[in-house]
Amino acid sequence: MASATPCGRRPAASPRVDGRADHGAGGRAQRLVPGLKGRNMVSSSVGVHAADRLAPTLLGLSKARWRTVLTVLLAAFFVLVPLYAWLTGDSYVLILMGRILVFALAAVGLNLALGYGGMVSFGHAMYLGIGAYVVAIASHHGLDNGLVHLLLVAALTVAVAIPVGLIALRTQGIAFIMITLAFAQMLFFVAVGLKQYGGDEGLSIVHLSRFGALTGNKTALYLSMLLALGLALWLLRRVVASRFGLVLRATMINERRVRAVGTPPLGYRLAGYVASALLCALAGYFLANLTSFASPAYMAWTVSGELIVMVLLGGMGTLVGPVVGALVFLLLEEGLKALTDHWLVIMGPVIVVIVLFLKNGLWGIVSDVPAARGGH
């Protein structure tokens, strides 16, 4: 018979006995943002392993195994594109797939703000244009060093993203969307007004970013973009799993509670917004070198909308989803353009159906992310 306390009550169970010990990923999340306890923001390491064992299968394989297989196939597909272009002598495929890599990188950047931070930005095309115009204007004035271009892109992007983020992050919801859209449109019309740099007709780039013998080599540029995308995905995976990523996702769930427990959310959200902008600007840098052209059209609000569609189509708040979304979106666009001049009439309903019936996008089929909820 169990002994009783003097008051006749049973002693409290030890945390190690009843399985409620604060350890693993869940314990770290609760120590970082204690007020979010019980929100199921991050599972414990024991729970993750148990979930993997009990996870539903898809055609005989677990979702985790499907994600691994499909990721490897996707990477192999992109890696083999230059070989296909070399064997067939088709240089256009490098340009098309290079464009897909550019928008995949931009979509991955937007996903950091939208999918993990809940920041619905309708102005990320602005940073795509900044990256392109830095290359074009610098080259126009005789500065063609590739590393200098990268540094200038990073510096100007940070200089723009910080004040824009500080203003926009004071608001939420539709106000945040409209402020980011307003800043993007302001920069769009600034680019249109730069008559000495082509105005609304854009600016051709005579001297591309110089990297020695690799300058102007389309295969080298394609592989550079593929490497940049791979590094971005690797960094994003580590960032999302870090303390910064935990707090950023917490602010998406309940920003007021994060503030109430003593963690200022503004700094985390601003850092996430700026990092997202830098990835979009890097995509613009590659776009300028791919097309040898910079245009105000890169900053149009429609481009921002397309980036959001790519993220939703592939899977918001998933790692590989934006890459899949960019691939499907641009290949579908290319295929329908070859069939009819009225391709938008077909493409629009197709995207709407996918987004409506696949709440987590195409990658969500093999993802464990709950419906309509971001996460890794």
mmCIF file of C-alpha atoms in Angstrom, residues 81-312:
data_model
loop_
_atom_site.group_PDB
_atom_site.id
_atom_site.type_symbol
_atom_site.label_atom_id
_atom_site.label_comp_id
_atom_site.label_asym_id
_atom_site.label_seq_id
_atom_site.Cartn_x
_atom_site.Cartn_y
_atom_site.Cartn_z
ATOM 1 C CA VAL A 81 19.889 19.933 -66.825
ATOM 2 C CA PRO A 82 23.334 21.216 -67.987
ATOM 3 C CA LEU A 83 24.218 17.714 -69.209
ATOM 4 C CA TYR A 84 20.988 17.560 -71.200
ATOM 5 C CA ALA A 85 21.644 21.006 -72.671
ATOM 6 C CA TRP A 86 25.179 19.982 -73.662
ATOM 7 C CA LEU A 87 24.080 16.691 -75.261
ATOM 8 C CA THR A 88 21.226 18.248 -77.226
ATOM 9 C CA GLY A 89 22.847 21.615 -77.938
ATOM 10 C CA ASP A 90 19.716 23.310 -76.581
ATOM 11 C CA SER A 91 20.849 26.449 -74.746
ATOM 12 C CA TYR A 92 17.274 27.637 -74.170
ATOM 13 C CA VAL A 93 16.679 24.944 -71.582
ATOM 14 C CA LEU A 94 19.482 26.435 -69.473
ATOM 15 C CA ILE A 95 17.836 29.849 -69.619
ATOM 16 C CA LEU A 96 14.394 28.444 -68.782
ATOM 17 C CA MET A 97 15.626 26.313 -65.903
ATOM 18 C CA GLY A 98 17.860 29.161 -64.747
ATOM 19 C CA ARG A 99 14.785 31.393 -64.558
ATOM 20 C CA ILE A 100 13.069 28.711 -62.489
ATOM 21 C CA LEU A 101 16.048 28.622 -60.099
ATOM 22 C CA VAL A 102 15.913 32.418 -59.770
ATOM 23 C CA PHE A 103 12.252 32.446 -58.803
ATOM 24 C CA ALA A 104 12.706 29.371 -56.611
ATOM 25 C CA LEU A 105 15.371 31.268 -54.652
ATOM 26 C CA ALA A 106 13.093 34.312 -54.372
ATOM 27 C CA ALA A 107 10.171 32.103 -53.268
ATOM 28 C CA VAL A 108 12.363 30.429 -50.621
ATOM 29 C CA GLY A 109 13.231 33.911 -49.352
ATOM 30 C CA LEU A 110 9.580 34.975 -49.234
ATOM 31 C CA ASN A 111 8.701 31.721 -47.477
ATOM 32 C CA LEU A 112 10.931 32.704 -44.556
ATOM 33 C CA ALA A 113 8.789 35.788 -43.962
ATOM 34 C CA LEU A 114 5.425 34.380 -45.046
ATOM 35 C CA GLY A 115 5.573 30.710 -44.101
ATOM 36 C CA TYR A 116 7.560 30.937 -40.866
ATOM 37 C CA GLY A 117 6.842 34.501 -39.746
ATOM 38 C CA GLY A 118 3.294 35.039 -40.971
ATOM 39 C CA MET A 119 4.325 38.267 -42.767
ATOM 40 C CA VAL A 120 2.238 38.526 -45.934
ATOM 41 C CA SER A 121 4.468 40.817 -47.974
ATOM 42 C CA PHE A 122 3.113 42.078 -51.293
ATOM 43 C CA GLY A 123 6.325 43.951 -52.046
ATOM 44 C CA HIS A 124 9.114 41.387 -52.255
ATOM 45 C CA ALA A 125 9.471 41.963 -55.989
ATOM 46 C CA MET A 126 11.011 45.281 -54.952
ATOM 47 C CA TYR A 127 14.099 43.435 -53.692
ATOM 48 C CA LEU A 128 14.248 41.352 -56.854
ATOM 49 C CA GLY A 129 14.446 44.622 -58.782
ATOM 50 C CA ILE A 130 17.054 46.077 -56.424
ATOM 51 C CA GLY A 131 19.359 43.129 -57.078
ATOM 52 C CA ALA A 132 18.948 43.473 -60.841
ATOM 53 C CA TYR A 133 19.353 47.257 -60.975
ATOM 54 C CA VAL A 134 22.480 47.271 -58.806
ATOM 55 C CA VAL A 135 24.180 45.014 -61.359
ATOM 56 C CA ALA A 136 22.870 47.035 -64.308
ATOM 57 C CA ILE A 137 23.723 50.506 -62.993
ATOM 58 C CA ALA A 138 27.138 49.494 -61.657
ATOM 59 C CA SER A 139 28.024 47.885 -64.980
ATOM 60 C CA HIS A 140 26.724 50.933 -66.824
ATOM 61 C CA HIS A 141 29.347 52.998 -64.997
ATOM 62 C CA GLY A 142 32.147 50.529 -65.707
ATOM 63 C CA LEU A 143 32.118 48.614 -62.408
ATOM 64 C CA ASP A 144 31.787 44.944 -63.328
ATOM 65 C CA ASN A 145 33.466 43.055 -60.478
ATOM 66 C CA GLY A 146 31.103 40.280 -59.399
ATOM 67 C CA LEU A 147 32.016 40.336 -55.706
ATOM 68 C CA VAL A 148 31.604 44.110 -55.551
ATOM 69 C CA HIS A 149 28.180 43.703 -57.152
ATOM 70 C CA LEU A 150 27.204 41.196 -54.455
ATOM 71 C CA LEU A 151 28.353 43.517 -51.671
ATOM 72 C CA LEU A 152 26.477 46.456 -53.181
ATOM 73 C CA VAL A 153 23.323 44.353 -53.546
ATOM 74 C CA ALA A 154 23.528 43.264 -49.897
ATOM 75 C CA ALA A 155 24.239 46.775 -48.600
ATOM 76 C CA LEU A 156 21.444 48.474 -50.553
ATOM 77 C CA THR A 157 18.951 45.732 -49.718
ATOM 78 C CA VAL A 158 19.635 46.020 -45.991
ATOM 79 C CA ALA A 159 19.440 49.825 -46.233
ATOM 80 C CA VAL A 160 15.979 49.569 -47.804
ATOM 81 C CA ALA A 161 14.598 46.535 -45.938
ATOM 82 C CA ILE A 162 15.303 47.820 -42.401
ATOM 83 C CA PRO A 163 13.250 51.043 -42.598
ATOM 84 C CA VAL A 164 10.518 49.360 -44.652
ATOM 85 C CA GLY A 165 10.361 46.516 -42.135
ATOM 86 C CA LEU A 166 10.337 48.860 -39.128
ATOM 87 C CA ILE A 167 7.369 50.736 -40.553
ATOM 88 C CA ALA A 168 5.431 47.735 -41.876
ATOM 89 C CA LEU A 169 5.930 45.585 -38.772
ATOM 90 C CA ARG A 170 4.178 48.186 -36.630
ATOM 91 C CA THR A 171 1.001 46.966 -38.337
ATOM 92 C CA GLN A 172 -0.665 43.629 -39.014
ATOM 93 C CA GLY A 173 -2.966 41.995 -41.538
ATOM 94 C CA ILE A 174 -4.197 44.058 -44.467
ATOM 95 C CA ALA A 175 -2.282 47.132 -43.281
ATOM 96 C CA PHE A 176 1.013 45.218 -43.510
ATOM 97 C CA ILE A 177 0.131 44.053 -47.020
ATOM 98 C CA MET A 178 -0.749 47.556 -48.192
ATOM 99 C CA ILE A 179 2.378 49.173 -46.702
ATOM 100 C CA THR A 180 4.718 46.671 -48.365
ATOM 101 C CA LEU A 181 2.818 47.096 -51.621
ATOM 102 C CA ALA A 182 3.060 50.900 -51.354
ATOM 103 C CA PHE A 183 6.828 50.852 -50.867
ATOM 104 C CA ALA A 184 7.256 48.451 -53.775
ATOM 105 C CA GLN A 185 5.173 50.678 -56.054
ATOM 106 C CA MET A 186 7.175 53.725 -54.963
ATOM 107 C CA LEU A 187 10.422 52.035 -55.984
ATOM 108 C CA PHE A 188 8.810 50.794 -59.201
ATOM 109 C CA PHE A 189 7.989 54.366 -60.258
ATOM 110 C CA VAL A 190 11.452 55.537 -59.195
ATOM 111 C CA ALA A 191 12.906 52.985 -61.635
ATOM 112 C CA VAL A 192 10.475 54.119 -64.345
ATOM 113 C CA GLY A 193 11.627 57.706 -63.793
ATOM 114 C CA LEU A 194 15.339 56.907 -64.216
ATOM 115 C CA LYS A 195 15.458 58.014 -67.849
ATOM 116 C CA GLN A 196 19.271 57.958 -67.910
ATOM 117 C CA TYR A 197 19.021 54.217 -67.146
ATOM 118 C CA GLY A 198 16.346 53.375 -69.691
ATOM 119 C CA GLY A 199 13.235 54.400 -67.765
ATOM 120 C CA ASP A 200 10.288 52.088 -68.326
ATOM 121 C CA GLU A 201 12.119 50.396 -71.218
ATOM 122 C CA GLY A 202 14.748 48.971 -68.890
ATOM 123 C CA LEU A 203 18.532 48.882 -69.130
ATOM 124 C CA SER A 204 20.637 46.406 -71.081
ATOM 125 C CA ILE A 205 23.721 45.070 -69.318
ATOM 126 C CA VAL A 206 26.762 45.073 -71.573
ATOM 127 C CA HIS A 207 29.282 43.927 -68.947
ATOM 128 C CA LEU A 208 28.000 41.115 -66.741
ATOM 129 C CA SER A 209 29.303 40.472 -63.242
ATOM 130 C CA ARG A 210 32.919 39.474 -63.779
ATOM 131 C CA PHE A 211 34.235 36.264 -62.255
ATOM 132 C CA GLY A 212 37.345 35.618 -64.317
ATOM 133 C CA ALA A 213 37.075 32.890 -66.954
ATOM 134 C CA LEU A 214 33.529 32.033 -65.810
ATOM 135 C CA THR A 215 32.127 35.404 -66.883
ATOM 136 C CA GLY A 216 29.307 34.997 -69.391
ATOM 137 C CA ASN A 217 29.319 31.182 -69.168
ATOM 138 C CA LYS A 218 25.650 30.121 -68.953
ATOM 139 C CA THR A 219 26.488 26.697 -67.536
ATOM 140 C CA ALA A 220 28.646 28.205 -64.798
ATOM 141 C CA LEU A 221 25.895 30.727 -64.014
ATOM 142 C CA TYR A 222 23.295 27.946 -63.816
ATOM 143 C CA LEU A 223 25.437 25.882 -61.457
ATOM 144 C CA SER A 224 26.091 28.974 -59.347
ATOM 145 C CA MET A 225 22.356 29.554 -59.008
ATOM 146 C CA LEU A 226 21.808 25.904 -58.127
ATOM 147 C CA LEU A 227 24.542 26.098 -55.482
ATOM 148 C CA ALA A 228 23.057 29.305 -54.059
ATOM 149 C CA LEU A 229 19.619 27.676 -53.837
ATOM 150 C CA GLY A 230 21.058 24.621 -52.098
ATOM 151 C CA LEU A 231 22.918 26.783 -49.576
ATOM 152 C CA ALA A 232 19.781 28.858 -48.968
ATOM 153 C CA LEU A 233 17.736 25.738 -48.222
ATOM 154 C CA TRP A 234 20.435 24.376 -45.911
ATOM 155 C CA LEU A 235 20.689 27.670 -44.021
ATOM 156 C CA LEU A 236 16.913 28.001 -43.820
ATOM 157 C CA ARG A 237 16.645 24.531 -42.325
ATOM 158 C CA ARG A 238 19.160 25.411 -39.619
ATOM 159 C CA VAL A 239 17.625 28.829 -38.969
ATOM 160 C CA VAL A 240 14.104 27.456 -38.561
ATOM 161 C CA ALA A 241 15.325 24.852 -36.049
ATOM 162 C CA SER A 242 17.358 27.420 -34.081
ATOM 163 C CA ARG A 243 16.270 29.634 -31.188
ATOM 164 C CA PHE A 244 15.655 32.426 -33.652
ATOM 165 C CA GLY A 245 13.402 30.195 -35.744
ATOM 166 C CA LEU A 246 11.445 29.001 -32.718
ATOM 167 C CA VAL A 247 10.705 32.548 -31.599
ATOM 168 C CA LEU A 248 9.885 33.657 -35.165
ATOM 169 C CA ARG A 249 7.331 30.874 -35.513
ATOM 170 C CA ALA A 250 5.994 31.689 -32.079
ATOM 171 C CA THR A 251 5.299 35.268 -33.161
ATOM 172 C CA MET A 252 3.281 33.897 -36.071
ATOM 173 C CA ILE A 253 1.134 31.871 -33.657
ATOM 174 C CA ASN A 254 0.626 34.560 -31.007
ATOM 175 C CA GLU A 255 2.757 37.690 -31.094
ATOM 176 C CA ARG A 256 0.995 39.225 -28.110
ATOM 177 C CA ARG A 257 1.796 36.251 -25.881
ATOM 178 C CA VAL A 258 5.442 36.276 -26.970
ATOM 179 C CA ARG A 259 5.642 39.915 -25.920
ATOM 180 C CA ALA A 260 3.818 39.195 -22.656
ATOM 181 C CA VAL A 261 6.427 36.643 -21.529
ATOM 182 C CA GLY A 262 9.276 39.108 -22.019
ATOM 183 C CA THR A 263 10.522 38.276 -25.519
ATOM 184 C CA PRO A 264 10.415 41.374 -27.788
ATOM 185 C CA PRO A 265 9.088 40.094 -31.136
ATOM 186 C CA LEU A 266 10.013 43.104 -33.275
ATOM 187 C CA GLY A 267 13.724 42.324 -33.491
ATOM 188 C CA TYR A 268 13.105 38.704 -34.506
ATOM 189 C CA ARG A 269 10.488 39.610 -37.105
ATOM 190 C CA LEU A 270 12.613 42.408 -38.520
ATOM 191 C CA ALA A 271 15.629 40.096 -38.822
ATOM 192 C CA GLY A 272 13.440 37.523 -40.577
ATOM 193 C CA TYR A 273 12.099 40.158 -42.955
ATOM 194 C CA VAL A 274 15.576 41.474 -43.818
ATOM 195 C CA ALA A 275 16.965 37.958 -44.360
ATOM 196 C CA SER A 276 14.002 37.223 -46.618
ATOM 197 C CA ALA A 277 14.676 40.410 -48.590
ATOM 198 C CA LEU A 278 18.369 39.496 -49.009
ATOM 199 C CA LEU A 279 17.477 36.164 -50.622
ATOM 200 C CA CYS A 280 15.114 37.926 -53.036
ATOM 201 C CA ALA A 281 17.811 40.485 -53.886
ATOM 202 C CA LEU A 282 20.294 37.671 -54.535
ATOM 203 C CA ALA A 283 17.741 36.186 -56.926
ATOM 204 C CA GLY A 284 17.573 39.576 -58.687
ATOM 205 C CA TYR A 285 21.365 39.604 -58.968
ATOM 206 C CA PHE A 286 21.253 36.253 -60.748
ATOM 207 C CA LEU A 287 18.287 37.334 -62.901
ATOM 208 C CA ALA A 288 20.210 40.343 -64.212
ATOM 209 C CA ASN A 289 23.176 38.158 -65.159
ATOM 210 C CA LEU A 290 20.904 35.545 -66.717
ATOM 211 C CA THR A 291 18.948 37.938 -68.933
ATOM 212 C CA SER A 292 21.604 40.693 -69.350
ATOM 213 C CA PHE A 293 18.801 43.130 -68.613
ATOM 214 C CA ALA A 294 17.165 45.066 -65.791
ATOM 215 C CA SER A 295 13.599 46.320 -66.006
ATOM 216 C CA PRO A 296 11.080 48.084 -63.738
ATOM 217 C CA ALA A 297 8.783 45.165 -64.585
ATOM 218 C CA TYR A 298 10.821 43.060 -62.156
ATOM 219 C CA MET A 299 9.382 45.229 -59.348
ATOM 220 C CA ALA A 300 5.750 45.135 -60.492
ATOM 221 C CA TRP A 301 3.130 44.126 -57.934
ATOM 222 C CA THR A 302 2.154 41.234 -60.201
ATOM 223 C CA VAL A 303 5.600 39.684 -59.661
ATOM 224 C CA SER A 304 5.091 39.902 -55.889
ATOM 225 C CA GLY A 305 1.749 38.180 -56.375
ATOM 226 C CA GLU A 306 3.360 35.432 -58.456
ATOM 227 C CA LEU A 307 5.922 34.807 -55.702
ATOM 228 C CA ILE A 308 3.115 34.411 -53.153
ATOM 229 C CA VAL A 309 1.314 32.004 -55.495
ATOM 230 C CA MET A 310 4.510 29.951 -55.889
ATOM 231 C CA VAL A 311 4.865 29.660 -52.106
ATOM 232 C CA LEU A 312 1.205 28.670 -51.663
#
